[in-house]
Short mmCIF file of C-alpha atoms in Angstrom, two decimals:
data_model
loop_
_atom_site.label_atom_id
_atom_site.label_comp_id
_atom_site.label_asym_id
_atom_site.label_seq_id
_atom_site.Cartn_x
_atom_site.Cartn_y
_atom_site.Cartn_z
CA MET U 264 13.32 34.64 23.48
CA LEU U 265 9.59 34.26 22.97
CA GLU U 266 8.71 37.87 23.80
CA ASN U 267 7.29 38.72 20.36
CA ILE U 268 5.39 35.45 20.04
CA ASP U 269 1.64 35.57 20.63
CA GLY U 270 0.48 32.76 18.32
CA PHE U 271 1.24 29.14 19.19
CA VAL U 272 0.72 26.65 16.39
CA ILE U 273 0.90 23.27 18.08
CA ASP U 274 0.98 19.80 16.60
CA LEU U 275 -1.18 17.16 18.33
CA ASP U 276 0.07 13.54 17.77
CA GLY U 277 3.37 13.14 19.60
CA THR U 278 3.24 16.67 20.99
CA VAL U 279 -0.01 16.96 22.98
CA TYR U 280 -0.95 13.30 23.10
CA LYS U 281 0.41 9.91 22.12
CA GLY U 282 -2.13 7.25 21.27
CA LYS U 283 -4.90 7.53 23.83
CA ASP U 284 -2.94 9.44 26.48
CA ALA U 285 -2.10 13.10 26.98
CA ILE U 286 1.64 13.78 27.16
CA GLU U 287 2.73 14.90 30.62
CA GLY U 288 2.72 18.65 30.99
CA ALA U 289 0.74 19.33 27.80
CA MET U 290 -2.50 20.07 29.63
CA ASP U 291 -0.82 22.52 32.03
CA THR U 292 1.08 24.32 29.28
CA ILE U 293 -2.02 24.80 27.16
CA ALA U 294 -4.02 26.07 30.15
CA TYR U 295 -1.16 28.43 30.99
CA LEU U 296 -0.96 29.80 27.43
CA LYS U 297 -4.66 30.57 27.56
CA SER U 298 -4.42 32.14 31.01
CA ILE U 299 -1.88 34.69 29.73
CA GLY U 300 -3.95 35.48 26.62
CA LYS U 301 -1.93 33.69 23.95
CA ARG U 302 -3.68 32.46 20.79
CA ILE U 303 -3.44 28.78 19.86
CA ALA U 304 -4.10 26.68 16.77
CA PHE U 305 -3.74 22.92 16.99
CA LEU U 306 -2.47 21.78 13.64
CA SER U 307 -2.67 18.06 12.96
CA ASN U 308 -2.06 15.95 9.89
CA ARG U 309 -4.77 13.60 11.11
CA GLY U 310 -7.33 13.37 8.33
CA ASN U 311 -9.23 10.34 9.57
CA ILE U 312 -11.13 12.14 12.31
CA SER U 313 -13.49 15.10 12.24
CA ARG U 314 -12.92 18.29 14.14
CA LYS U 315 -15.72 17.30 16.49
CA MET U 316 -14.17 13.89 17.19
CA CYS U 317 -10.80 15.50 17.91
CA HIS U 318 -12.39 18.07 20.18
CA ASP U 319 -14.17 15.33 22.14
CA LYS U 320 -10.85 13.47 22.50
CA LEU U 321 -8.98 16.51 23.83
CA ILE U 322 -11.75 17.42 26.25
CA GLY U 323 -11.78 13.79 27.40
CA MET U 324 -8.07 14.10 28.22
CA GLY U 325 -8.77 17.20 30.28
CA ILE U 326 -7.30 19.55 27.69
CA ASP U 327 -9.54 22.60 27.51
CA VAL U 328 -9.70 23.81 23.89
CA GLU U 329 -12.30 25.27 21.53
CA GLU U 330 -13.39 23.27 18.48
CA ASN U 331 -12.40 26.16 16.19
CA GLU U 332 -8.84 26.09 17.54
CA ILE U 333 -8.40 22.65 15.93
CA LEU U 334 -7.20 22.46 12.31
CA LEU U 335 -7.12 18.94 10.91
CA THR U 336 -6.26 17.91 7.38
CA SER U 337 -9.73 16.37 7.06
CA THR U 338 -11.32 19.83 7.34
CA VAL U 339 -8.69 21.56 5.21
CA THR U 340 -8.97 18.85 2.51
CA ALA U 341 -12.75 19.22 2.40
CA ASN U 342 -12.38 23.00 2.11
CA TYR U 343 -9.80 22.58 -0.66
CA LEU U 344 -12.20 20.49 -2.74
CA ARG U 345 -15.05 22.94 -2.13
CA GLU U 346 -12.88 25.83 -3.31
CA ASN U 347 -11.34 24.06 -6.31
CA ASP U 348 -13.87 21.51 -7.59
CA GLU U 349 -17.12 22.30 -5.85
CA ASN U 350 -19.37 19.94 -7.81
CA CYS U 351 -17.06 16.94 -7.73
CA GLN U 352 -17.88 13.53 -6.33
CA ALA U 353 -15.42 12.04 -3.86
CA TRP U 354 -14.55 8.48 -2.87
CA VAL U 355 -12.87 8.07 0.50
CA LEU U 356 -10.10 5.61 1.35
CA GLY U 357 -10.26 6.43 5.00
CA GLU U 358 -12.53 6.76 7.95
CA GLN U 359 -15.84 8.31 8.92
CA GLY U 360 -14.27 11.50 10.27
CA LEU U 361 -13.13 12.48 6.78
CA ARG U 362 -16.54 11.64 5.32
CA ASP U 363 -18.13 13.86 7.99
CA GLU U 364 -15.91 16.80 7.08
CA LEU U 365 -16.54 16.35 3.34
CA GLU U 366 -20.28 16.35 3.94
CA ILE U 367 -20.04 19.43 6.18
CA ALA U 368 -18.21 21.15 3.30
CA GLY U 369 -20.97 20.12 0.87
CA ILE U 370 -18.86 17.65 -1.14
CA LYS U 371 -20.89 14.79 -2.59
CA LEU U 372 -19.72 11.29 -1.71
CA ALA U 373 -19.89 9.04 -4.79
CA ASP U 374 -22.23 6.07 -4.59
CA LYS U 375 -19.59 3.80 -6.15
CA PRO U 376 -15.88 4.07 -6.88
CA GLU U 377 -16.39 4.21 -10.66
CA LEU U 378 -18.29 7.53 -10.33
CA ALA U 379 -15.67 9.40 -8.31
CA ASP U 380 -13.81 12.46 -9.61
CA TRP U 381 -11.44 12.36 -6.66
CA LEU U 382 -10.09 9.60 -4.48
CA VAL U 383 -9.42 11.15 -1.08
CA ILE U 384 -6.83 9.18 0.89
CA THR U 385 -6.25 9.41 4.60
CA LEU U 386 -5.20 7.14 7.43
CA HIS U 387 -7.42 4.14 7.75
CA GLU U 388 -6.73 2.05 10.81
CA THR U 389 -9.45 -0.45 9.96
CA LEU U 390 -8.43 -0.74 6.31
CA THR U 391 -9.45 -3.93 4.52
CA TYR U 392 -8.44 -5.35 1.14
CA LYS U 393 -11.97 -4.70 -0.13
CA GLU U 394 -11.65 -0.99 0.63
CA LEU U 395 -8.18 -0.81 -0.89
CA ASN U 396 -9.57 -2.46 -4.02
CA GLU U 397 -12.46 0.01 -4.23
CA ALA U 398 -9.99 2.89 -4.06
CA PHE U 399 -7.91 1.20 -6.77
CA ARG U 400 -11.03 0.94 -8.94
CA ALA U 401 -11.88 4.59 -8.46
CA VAL U 402 -8.47 5.58 -9.85
CA ARG U 403 -8.62 3.00 -12.65
CA HIS U 404 -11.89 4.67 -13.68
CA GLY U 405 -10.37 8.11 -13.80
CA ALA U 406 -10.48 9.55 -10.28
CA ARG U 407 -7.67 11.98 -9.44
CA ILE U 408 -5.85 11.46 -6.14
CA ILE U 409 -5.76 13.87 -3.20
CA ALA U 410 -4.34 12.94 0.21
CA THR U 411 -4.91 14.57 3.57
CA ASN U 412 -1.20 14.11 4.29
CA GLU U 413 1.74 11.92 3.39
CA ASP U 414 3.25 11.05 6.75
CA LYS U 415 5.05 7.72 6.76
CA THR U 416 4.46 6.92 10.41
CA PHE U 417 2.50 8.14 13.39
CA PRO U 418 3.19 7.39 17.03
CA GLY U 419 0.61 4.84 18.18
CA ASP U 420 0.11 3.08 21.50
CA GLY U 421 2.43 0.22 20.58
CA GLY U 422 5.10 2.23 18.77
CA ASP U 423 5.31 3.80 15.32
CA CYS U 424 2.54 2.74 12.97
CA ILE U 425 2.20 2.83 9.19
CA ASP U 426 0.54 6.06 8.09
CA VAL U 427 -1.00 7.59 4.95
CA ALA U 428 2.18 7.24 2.86
CA GLY U 429 1.51 3.51 2.92
CA MET U 430 -2.03 3.88 1.57
CA ILE U 431 -0.78 6.31 -1.10
CA GLY U 432 2.05 3.91 -2.01
CA ALA U 433 -0.39 1.04 -2.49
CA ILE U 434 -2.58 3.02 -4.88
CA GLU U 435 0.26 4.67 -6.81
CA ALA U 436 2.20 1.44 -7.28
CA SER U 437 -0.82 -0.50 -8.56
CA THR U 438 -2.33 2.20 -10.82
CA ASP U 439 0.74 4.12 -12.07
CA GLN U 440 -1.14 7.31 -11.17
CA LYS U 441 0.39 9.87 -8.81
CA VAL U 442 -1.19 11.80 -5.97
CA GLU U 443 -1.91 15.34 -7.28
CA VAL U 444 -2.55 17.25 -4.05
CA VAL U 445 -1.24 16.67 -0.52
CA ILE U 446 -2.88 18.95 2.03
CA GLY U 447 -0.99 18.15 5.23
CA LYS U 448 2.07 19.63 6.82
CA PRO U 449 4.59 20.74 5.60
CA SER U 450 2.28 22.08 2.86
CA SER U 451 1.68 25.82 2.95
CA LEU U 452 -2.07 25.14 2.84
CA MET U 453 -1.95 24.13 6.49
CA ALA U 454 0.16 27.15 7.49
CA GLU U 455 -2.29 29.50 5.75
CA ALA U 456 -5.18 27.87 7.60
CA ALA U 457 -3.34 28.38 10.90
CA PHE U 458 -2.58 32.07 10.29
CA ARG U 459 -6.23 32.67 9.31
CA ALA U 460 -7.45 30.96 12.48
CA ILE U 461 -5.01 32.73 14.78
CA GLY U 462 -5.23 36.10 13.07
CA LEU U 463 -1.51 36.82 13.38
CA PRO U 464 1.34 36.91 10.84
CA ALA U 465 4.12 34.30 10.71
CA GLU U 466 6.69 36.44 12.55
CA ARG U 467 4.48 36.51 15.65
CA CYS U 468 3.89 32.75 15.65
CA ILE U 469 5.88 29.69 16.69
CA MET U 470 5.38 26.22 15.24
CA ILE U 471 5.78 23.47 17.86
CA GLY U 472 5.82 19.79 16.96
CA ASP U 473 7.60 16.44 17.12
CA SER U 474 8.31 15.96 13.42
CA LEU U 475 11.32 17.46 11.69
CA VAL U 476 9.74 17.12 8.26
CA SER U 477 6.09 17.96 8.92
CA ASP U 478 6.24 20.43 11.78
CA ILE U 479 9.65 22.07 11.69
CA GLY U 480 9.55 21.92 7.86
CA LEU U 481 6.21 23.72 7.79
CA GLY U 482 7.33 26.31 10.32
CA LYS U 483 10.46 27.13 8.35
CA ASN U 484 8.67 27.20 4.98
CA ALA U 485 6.07 29.57 6.41
CA GLY U 486 8.55 31.88 8.17
CA MET U 487 7.71 30.96 11.77
CA MET U 488 10.01 30.38 14.71
CA THR U 489 10.19 26.60 15.32
CA ALA U 490 10.44 24.36 18.38
CA LEU U 491 10.91 20.60 18.27
CA VAL U 492 9.61 18.48 21.15
CA LEU U 493 11.22 15.09 21.80
CA THR U 494 8.01 13.35 22.90
CA GLY U 495 7.27 11.91 19.43
CA SER U 496 9.24 9.89 16.94
CA VAL U 497 12.45 11.97 16.93
CA ASN U 498 15.28 11.90 19.47
CA ARG U 499 18.36 14.15 19.80
CA GLU U 500 20.48 11.77 17.76
CA ALA U 501 18.04 11.97 14.86
CA VAL U 502 18.07 15.76 15.05
CA GLU U 503 21.86 15.82 14.87
CA ALA U 504 21.83 13.49 11.87
CA SER U 505 19.26 15.65 10.09
CA ASN U 506 19.82 18.76 8.00
CA VAL U 507 16.72 20.40 9.49
CA THR U 508 17.60 22.67 12.42
CA PRO U 509 14.78 23.76 14.73
CA ASP U 510 15.28 27.09 16.50
CA LEU U 511 14.53 25.42 19.83
CA ILE U 512 14.53 21.85 21.11
CA TRP U 513 12.44 20.94 24.14
CA ASP U 514 12.10 17.65 25.98
CA SER U 515 8.35 18.19 25.98
CA LEU U 516 5.68 20.87 25.80
CA ALA U 517 6.14 21.28 29.57
CA ASP U 518 9.38 23.18 28.83
CA LEU U 519 7.37 25.94 27.15
CA LYS U 520 5.49 26.75 30.36
CA ARG U 521 8.76 26.88 32.35
CA ILE U 522 10.33 29.22 29.77
CA LEU U 523 7.34 31.56 29.69
CA GLU U 524 7.13 31.64 33.49
CA SER U 525 10.82 32.55 33.78
CA GLU U 526 10.73 35.28 31.12
CA MET P 130 4.24 -24.10 -36.57
CA LEU P 131 4.23 -25.95 -33.26
CA GLU P 132 5.85 -29.10 -34.59
CA ASN P 133 9.00 -28.88 -32.45
CA ILE P 134 7.11 -27.92 -29.33
CA ASP P 135 6.63 -30.63 -26.71
CA GLY P 136 6.56 -28.52 -23.53
CA PHE P 137 3.62 -26.24 -22.78
CA VAL P 138 4.18 -23.70 -20.02
CA ILE P 139 0.72 -22.34 -19.27
CA ASP P 140 -0.34 -19.44 -17.07
CA LEU P 141 -3.41 -19.99 -14.87
CA ASP P 142 -5.26 -16.73 -13.92
CA GLY P 143 -6.81 -15.27 -17.05
CA THR P 144 -5.64 -18.20 -19.20
CA VAL P 145 -7.09 -21.37 -17.64
CA TYR P 146 -9.54 -19.76 -15.23
CA LYS P 147 -10.89 -16.37 -14.30
CA GLY P 148 -12.02 -15.90 -10.72
CA LYS P 149 -13.88 -19.05 -9.77
CA ASP P 150 -14.66 -20.26 -13.30
CA ALA P 151 -12.70 -22.23 -15.88
CA ILE P 152 -12.28 -20.39 -19.18
CA GLU P 153 -14.21 -22.05 -22.00
CA GLY P 154 -12.12 -24.54 -23.92
CA ALA P 155 -9.29 -24.65 -21.37
CA MET P 156 -10.32 -28.06 -19.97
CA ASP P 157 -10.57 -29.63 -23.43
CA THR P 158 -7.26 -28.22 -24.61
CA ILE P 159 -5.40 -29.45 -21.53
CA ALA P 160 -6.96 -32.91 -21.82
CA TYR P 161 -6.02 -32.98 -25.52
CA LEU P 162 -2.40 -31.97 -24.82
CA LYS P 163 -2.12 -34.83 -22.36
CA SER P 164 -3.78 -37.30 -24.73
CA ILE P 165 -1.09 -36.66 -27.36
CA GLY P 166 1.75 -36.95 -24.84
CA LYS P 167 2.75 -33.30 -24.44
CA ARG P 168 4.36 -32.13 -21.19
CA ILE P 169 2.74 -29.31 -19.24
CA ALA P 170 3.75 -26.94 -16.47
CA PHE P 171 1.21 -24.51 -15.06
CA LEU P 172 3.11 -21.39 -14.09
CA SER P 173 1.27 -18.92 -11.90
CA ASN P 174 2.31 -15.77 -10.09
CA ARG P 175 -0.20 -16.60 -7.38
CA GLY P 176 1.70 -16.74 -4.13
CA ASN P 177 -1.23 -16.68 -1.75
CA ILE P 178 -2.27 -20.28 -2.25
CA SER P 179 -0.42 -23.55 -1.79
CA ARG P 180 0.16 -26.07 -4.53
CA LYS P 181 -2.38 -28.35 -2.89
CA MET P 182 -5.03 -25.60 -2.76
CA CYS P 183 -4.45 -24.82 -6.44
CA HIS P 184 -4.63 -28.50 -7.38
CA ASP P 185 -7.93 -28.86 -5.53
CA LYS P 186 -9.28 -25.81 -7.36
CA LEU P 187 -8.33 -27.11 -10.81
CA ILE P 188 -9.70 -30.59 -10.10
CA GLY P 189 -12.92 -28.94 -8.86
CA MET P 190 -13.22 -27.18 -12.23
CA GLY P 191 -12.86 -30.52 -14.02
CA ILE P 192 -9.32 -29.79 -15.16
CA ASP P 193 -7.31 -32.98 -14.79
CA VAL P 194 -3.75 -32.10 -13.72
CA GLU P 195 -1.09 -33.49 -11.39
CA GLU P 196 -0.03 -31.50 -8.35
CA ASN P 197 3.59 -31.55 -9.50
CA GLU P 198 2.62 -29.91 -12.80
CA ILE P 199 1.70 -26.77 -10.86
CA LEU P 200 4.40 -24.17 -10.19
CA LEU P 201 3.26 -21.28 -7.99
CA THR P 202 5.35 -18.41 -6.71
CA SER P 203 4.51 -19.50 -3.16
CA THR P 204 6.42 -22.75 -3.67
CA VAL P 205 9.25 -21.14 -5.63
CA THR P 206 9.63 -18.38 -3.01
CA ALA P 207 9.81 -20.94 -0.20
CA ASN P 208 12.45 -22.89 -2.15
CA TYR P 209 14.41 -19.70 -2.80
CA LEU P 210 14.61 -18.93 0.92
CA ARG P 211 15.60 -22.53 1.73
CA GLU P 212 18.42 -22.37 -0.84
CA ASN P 213 19.66 -18.88 0.05
CA ASP P 214 18.96 -18.30 3.76
CA GLU P 215 18.01 -21.66 5.18
CA ASN P 216 17.97 -20.70 8.85
CA CYS P 217 16.07 -17.45 8.44
CA GLN P 218 12.82 -16.52 10.13
CA ALA P 219 10.04 -15.25 7.88
CA TRP P 220 7.06 -12.98 8.47
CA VAL P 221 4.24 -13.26 5.95
CA LEU P 222 2.13 -10.40 4.62
CA GLY P 223 -0.21 -12.73 2.82
CA GLU P 224 -2.34 -15.76 3.19
CA GLN P 225 -2.23 -19.26 4.62
CA GLY P 226 -1.21 -20.88 1.32
CA LEU P 227 2.15 -19.12 1.44
CA ARG P 228 2.63 -20.05 5.11
CA ASP P 229 1.93 -23.69 4.16
CA GLU P 230 4.57 -23.65 1.43
CA LEU P 231 7.14 -21.99 3.70
CA GLU P 232 6.56 -24.64 6.36
CA ILE P 233 6.79 -27.45 3.78
CA ALA P 234 10.16 -25.99 2.74
CA GLY P 235 11.30 -25.92 6.38
CA ILE P 236 11.36 -22.14 6.76
CA LYS P 237 10.63 -20.97 10.29
CA LEU P 238 7.77 -18.50 10.67
CA ALA P 239 8.72 -15.76 13.14
CA ASP P 240 6.62 -15.49 16.29
CA LYS P 241 6.47 -11.71 15.98
CA PRO P 242 7.34 -9.18 13.28
CA GLU P 243 10.34 -7.80 15.17
CA LEU P 244 12.11 -11.19 14.94
CA ALA P 245 11.81 -11.66 11.19
CA ASP P 246 14.81 -11.75 8.84
CA TRP P 247 12.53 -11.60 5.81
CA LEU P 248 9.15 -10.08 5.16
CA VAL P 249 7.51 -12.23 2.48
CA ILE P 250 4.84 -10.32 0.58
CA THR P 251 2.14 -11.88 -1.53
CA LEU P 252 -1.47 -11.16 -2.46
CA HIS P 253 -3.67 -10.86 0.56
CA GLU P 254 -7.36 -10.57 -0.28
CA THR P 255 -8.36 -10.33 3.37
CA LEU P 256 -5.67 -7.79 4.25
CA THR P 257 -6.33 -5.61 7.28
CA TYR P 258 -4.57 -2.52 8.58
CA LYS P 259 -3.30 -4.54 11.53
CA GLU P 260 -1.54 -6.98 9.22
CA LEU P 261 -0.12 -4.18 7.09
CA ASN P 262 1.20 -2.55 10.25
CA GLU P 263 2.83 -5.80 11.43
CA ALA P 264 4.59 -6.10 8.07
CA PHE P 265 5.69 -2.46 8.39
CA ARG P 266 7.10 -3.25 11.85
CA ALA P 267 9.01 -6.25 10.56
CA VAL P 268 10.82 -4.05 8.03
CA ARG P 269 11.37 -1.23 10.54
CA HIS P 270 13.10 -3.84 12.71
CA GLY P 271 15.41 -4.93 9.95
CA ALA P 272 13.60 -7.56 7.90
CA ARG P 273 14.58 -7.69 4.22
CA ILE P 274 11.75 -7.78 1.69
CA ILE P 275 11.00 -10.60 -0.76
CA ALA P 276 7.82 -10.74 -2.84
CA THR P 277 6.23 -13.68 -4.59
CA ASN P 278 5.50 -11.41 -7.56
CA GLU P 279 4.92 -7.78 -8.42
CA ASP P 280 1.81 -7.91 -10.59
CA LYS P 281 -0.23 -4.72 -10.40
CA THR P 282 -3.60 -6.33 -11.11
CA PHE P 283 -5.21 -9.72 -11.41
CA PRO P 284 -8.48 -10.56 -13.11
CA GLY P 285 -11.07 -11.15 -10.39
CA ASP P 286 -14.76 -11.96 -10.55
CA GLY P 287 -15.79 -8.30 -10.59
CA GLY P 288 -13.02 -7.00 -12.88
CA ASP P 289 -9.35 -6.19 -12.33
CA CYS P 290 -8.29 -6.18 -8.70
CA ILE P 291 -5.31 -4.65 -6.90
CA ASP P 292 -2.47 -7.17 -6.69
CA VAL P 293 0.86 -7.60 -4.90
CA ALA P 294 2.37 -4.38 -6.33
CA GLY P 295 -0.06 -2.52 -4.06
CA MET P 296 1.11 -4.36 -0.94
CA ILE P 297 4.77 -3.79 -1.92
CA GLY P 298 4.03 -0.11 -2.61
CA ALA P 299 2.51 0.34 0.85
CA ILE P 300 5.56 -1.11 2.61
CA GLU P 301 8.19 0.56 0.42
CA ALA P 302 6.58 4.00 0.66
CA SER P 303 6.25 3.88 4.43
CA THR P 304 9.65 2.34 5.28
CA ASP P 305 11.94 3.69 2.51
CA GLN P 306 13.17 0.11 2.09
CA LYS P 307 13.02 -1.61 -1.30
CA VAL P 308 11.98 -5.13 -2.17
CA GLU P 309 15.21 -7.14 -2.73
CA VAL P 310 13.90 -10.23 -4.49
CA VAL P 311 10.85 -10.74 -6.70
CA ILE P 312 10.26 -14.39 -7.58
CA GLY P 313 7.34 -14.22 -10.01
CA LYS P 314 7.16 -13.99 -13.77
CA PRO P 315 8.86 -12.49 -15.73
CA SER P 316 11.77 -13.45 -13.41
CA SER P 317 14.04 -16.17 -14.75
CA LEU P 318 13.57 -18.05 -11.45
CA MET P 319 10.12 -19.10 -12.61
CA ALA P 320 11.33 -20.11 -16.09
CA GLU P 321 14.09 -22.25 -14.56
CA ALA P 322 11.54 -23.95 -12.32
CA ALA P 323 9.39 -24.69 -15.38
CA PHE P 324 12.23 -26.19 -17.45
CA ARG P 325 13.24 -28.37 -14.48
CA ALA P 326 9.67 -29.61 -14.05
CA ILE P 327 9.10 -30.28 -17.76
CA GLY P 328 12.58 -31.65 -18.46
CA LEU P 329 12.90 -29.90 -21.84
CA PRO P 330 15.02 -26.95 -23.03
CA ALA P 331 13.54 -23.55 -23.90
CA GLU P 332 13.55 -24.13 -27.66
CA ARG P 333 11.14 -27.03 -27.30
CA CYS P 334 8.73 -25.09 -25.05
CA ILE P 335 6.05 -22.47 -25.59
CA MET P 336 4.92 -19.97 -22.96
CA ILE P 337 1.18 -19.29 -23.07
CA GLY P 338 -0.48 -16.57 -21.00
CA ASP P 339 -2.65 -13.46 -20.88
CA SER P 340 -0.07 -10.96 -19.64
CA LEU P 341 2.33 -9.17 -21.97
CA VAL P 342 4.69 -8.31 -19.15
CA SER P 343 4.60 -11.42 -16.97
CA ASP P 344 3.97 -14.22 -19.45
CA ILE P 345 5.19 -13.04 -22.83
CA GLY P 346 8.02 -11.19 -21.09
CA LEU P 347 9.12 -14.35 -19.28
CA GLY P 348 8.85 -16.45 -22.47
CA LYS P 349 11.00 -14.05 -24.46
CA ASN P 350 13.58 -13.59 -21.68
CA ALA P 351 13.91 -17.36 -21.38
CA GLY P 352 14.09 -18.05 -25.13
CA MET P 353 10.70 -19.76 -25.53
CA MET P 354 8.14 -19.35 -28.29
CA THR P 355 5.27 -17.22 -26.92
CA ALA P 356 1.49 -17.15 -27.34
CA LEU P 357 -0.79 -14.50 -25.88
CA VAL P 358 -4.40 -15.38 -25.07
CA LEU P 359 -7.01 -12.61 -24.99
CA THR P 360 -9.06 -14.08 -22.14
CA GLY P 361 -7.34 -12.02 -19.46
CA SER P 362 -6.59 -8.35 -18.97
CA VAL P 363 -5.19 -7.60 -22.46
CA ASN P 364 -7.11 -6.98 -25.70
CA ARG P 365 -5.83 -6.61 -29.30
CA GLU P 366 -5.72 -2.84 -28.97
CA ALA P 367 -3.43 -3.08 -25.93
CA VAL P 368 -1.18 -5.50 -27.82
CA GLU P 369 -0.85 -3.07 -30.73
CA ALA P 370 -0.03 -0.22 -28.36
CA SER P 371 2.64 -2.31 -26.64
CA ASN P 372 6.25 -2.86 -27.66
CA VAL P 373 6.05 -6.53 -26.63
CA THR P 374 5.24 -8.76 -29.60
CA PRO P 375 4.09 -12.32 -28.89
CA ASP P 376 4.84 -14.89 -31.59
CA LEU P 377 1.18 -15.93 -31.61
CA ILE P 378 -2.07 -14.35 -30.47
CA TRP P 379 -5.06 -16.55 -29.68
CA ASP P 380 -8.57 -15.62 -28.64
CA SER P 381 -8.35 -18.32 -25.99
CA LEU P 382 -6.60 -21.55 -25.09
CA ALA P 383 -9.24 -23.32 -27.23
CA ASP P 384 -7.37 -22.09 -30.34
CA LEU P 385 -4.39 -24.25 -29.37
CA LYS P 386 -6.41 -27.46 -29.63
CA ARG P 387 -7.73 -26.46 -33.07
CA ILE P 388 -4.23 -25.65 -34.30
CA LEU P 389 -2.76 -28.93 -33.05
CA GLU P 390 -5.64 -30.94 -34.53
CA SER P 391 -5.16 -29.29 -37.91
CA GLU P 392 -1.38 -29.73 -38.05
#
């Protein structure tokens, strides 16, 4: 079934870890993939952390990955701005990880909201009214809106939590301006970044994730085989009610190791 | 021009005060209206403060009003829930003033978001992500959504600030649920509360405010004469560009005293 697959594009939140904890079997499966020479790209819609922060987190969970195997929307958003509006000034509604990635990409952070060409929105788990108001002011003074992703929820320690769609909704509803660019899955920008990193075409890759819209949607749009894991926000009932049909459905990433071992 | 008018329905933010300061001439005009026996209702879309807090603020500015002349959306929202779903439990995305009014009206505040029948949204100038996430959880667990108002901006000390529309936008975009009831101007619920308080019919009242949508819109919907003041977020240019035409346009509330003195 997976005999032609050498590239594994794997979601993180809800697939490899949930909140602060690794999902059972994820560590073993990833180590096994590496031991048999498969290529991996971890593709996450998280835009609030830097690649380095994410790498530290995975290593801390005992998951042995390289920093350049991690593709976050923070990095891909920063690269998008560098390629499309190199001399712009950005204002961030989000966290330090995104600011780090913008600075690594050479994007100037505006000194005040009124000077920004772009408002860059990502998840912001320590959001305050003051920060929301600064973002609002950036847009009222002409900043265009780009978002790392537009997920509605992410699986946190205490259940589903409000995600970037909420931050976008707040700004759009109060300014009457719309987000112009969304980087995250299921956007093709993320798939292209994954294929570049892995160095294989779509037909030799599988997209594995817990979200029907973001992960399975991206995989299908990009021409990859798709596998849904049930360790995130979707259960079998939700899959049956949906019009998105993954090629494979696994209880968790642990199933992948069992399948590969038995092939 | 104003000879048949005995009821003055007056907006607060941007009309009587702006941020922490009274608008020049507002105190004198209000004192003059009272001295000649006119009836007044202050009609504000503010839902984050209680009637008592607002009264204290006006008295502190030297504006001599009675507490029962003040009609805030916090009070009217609490009364709406008492009249329509008396035994409900409410979760507040907002500030203490709204909680005070709900408790005065006998509405139970839910102990946790998951127990709420209604999420009540108002302005929340100390909003945090945690509070936004609790509101999100209330709706994900079945709470219906009511908002004190849906203003996009309010005039703050440092310029226009993001208002309740932003908080509503965050919840709607992340939950796919829509707000069911909006109490604030231009809703007829606020006009009805004003006529009850003043004890006069629409044709003997004038609506005075700085917002074309909220104030002039409410006045026209309710059959009142309307006067726009230019001390808030609207200037003459914006009036000309709009398809809402107030009966009168004044630089500030001070014009009203001059007009009445000259009649």
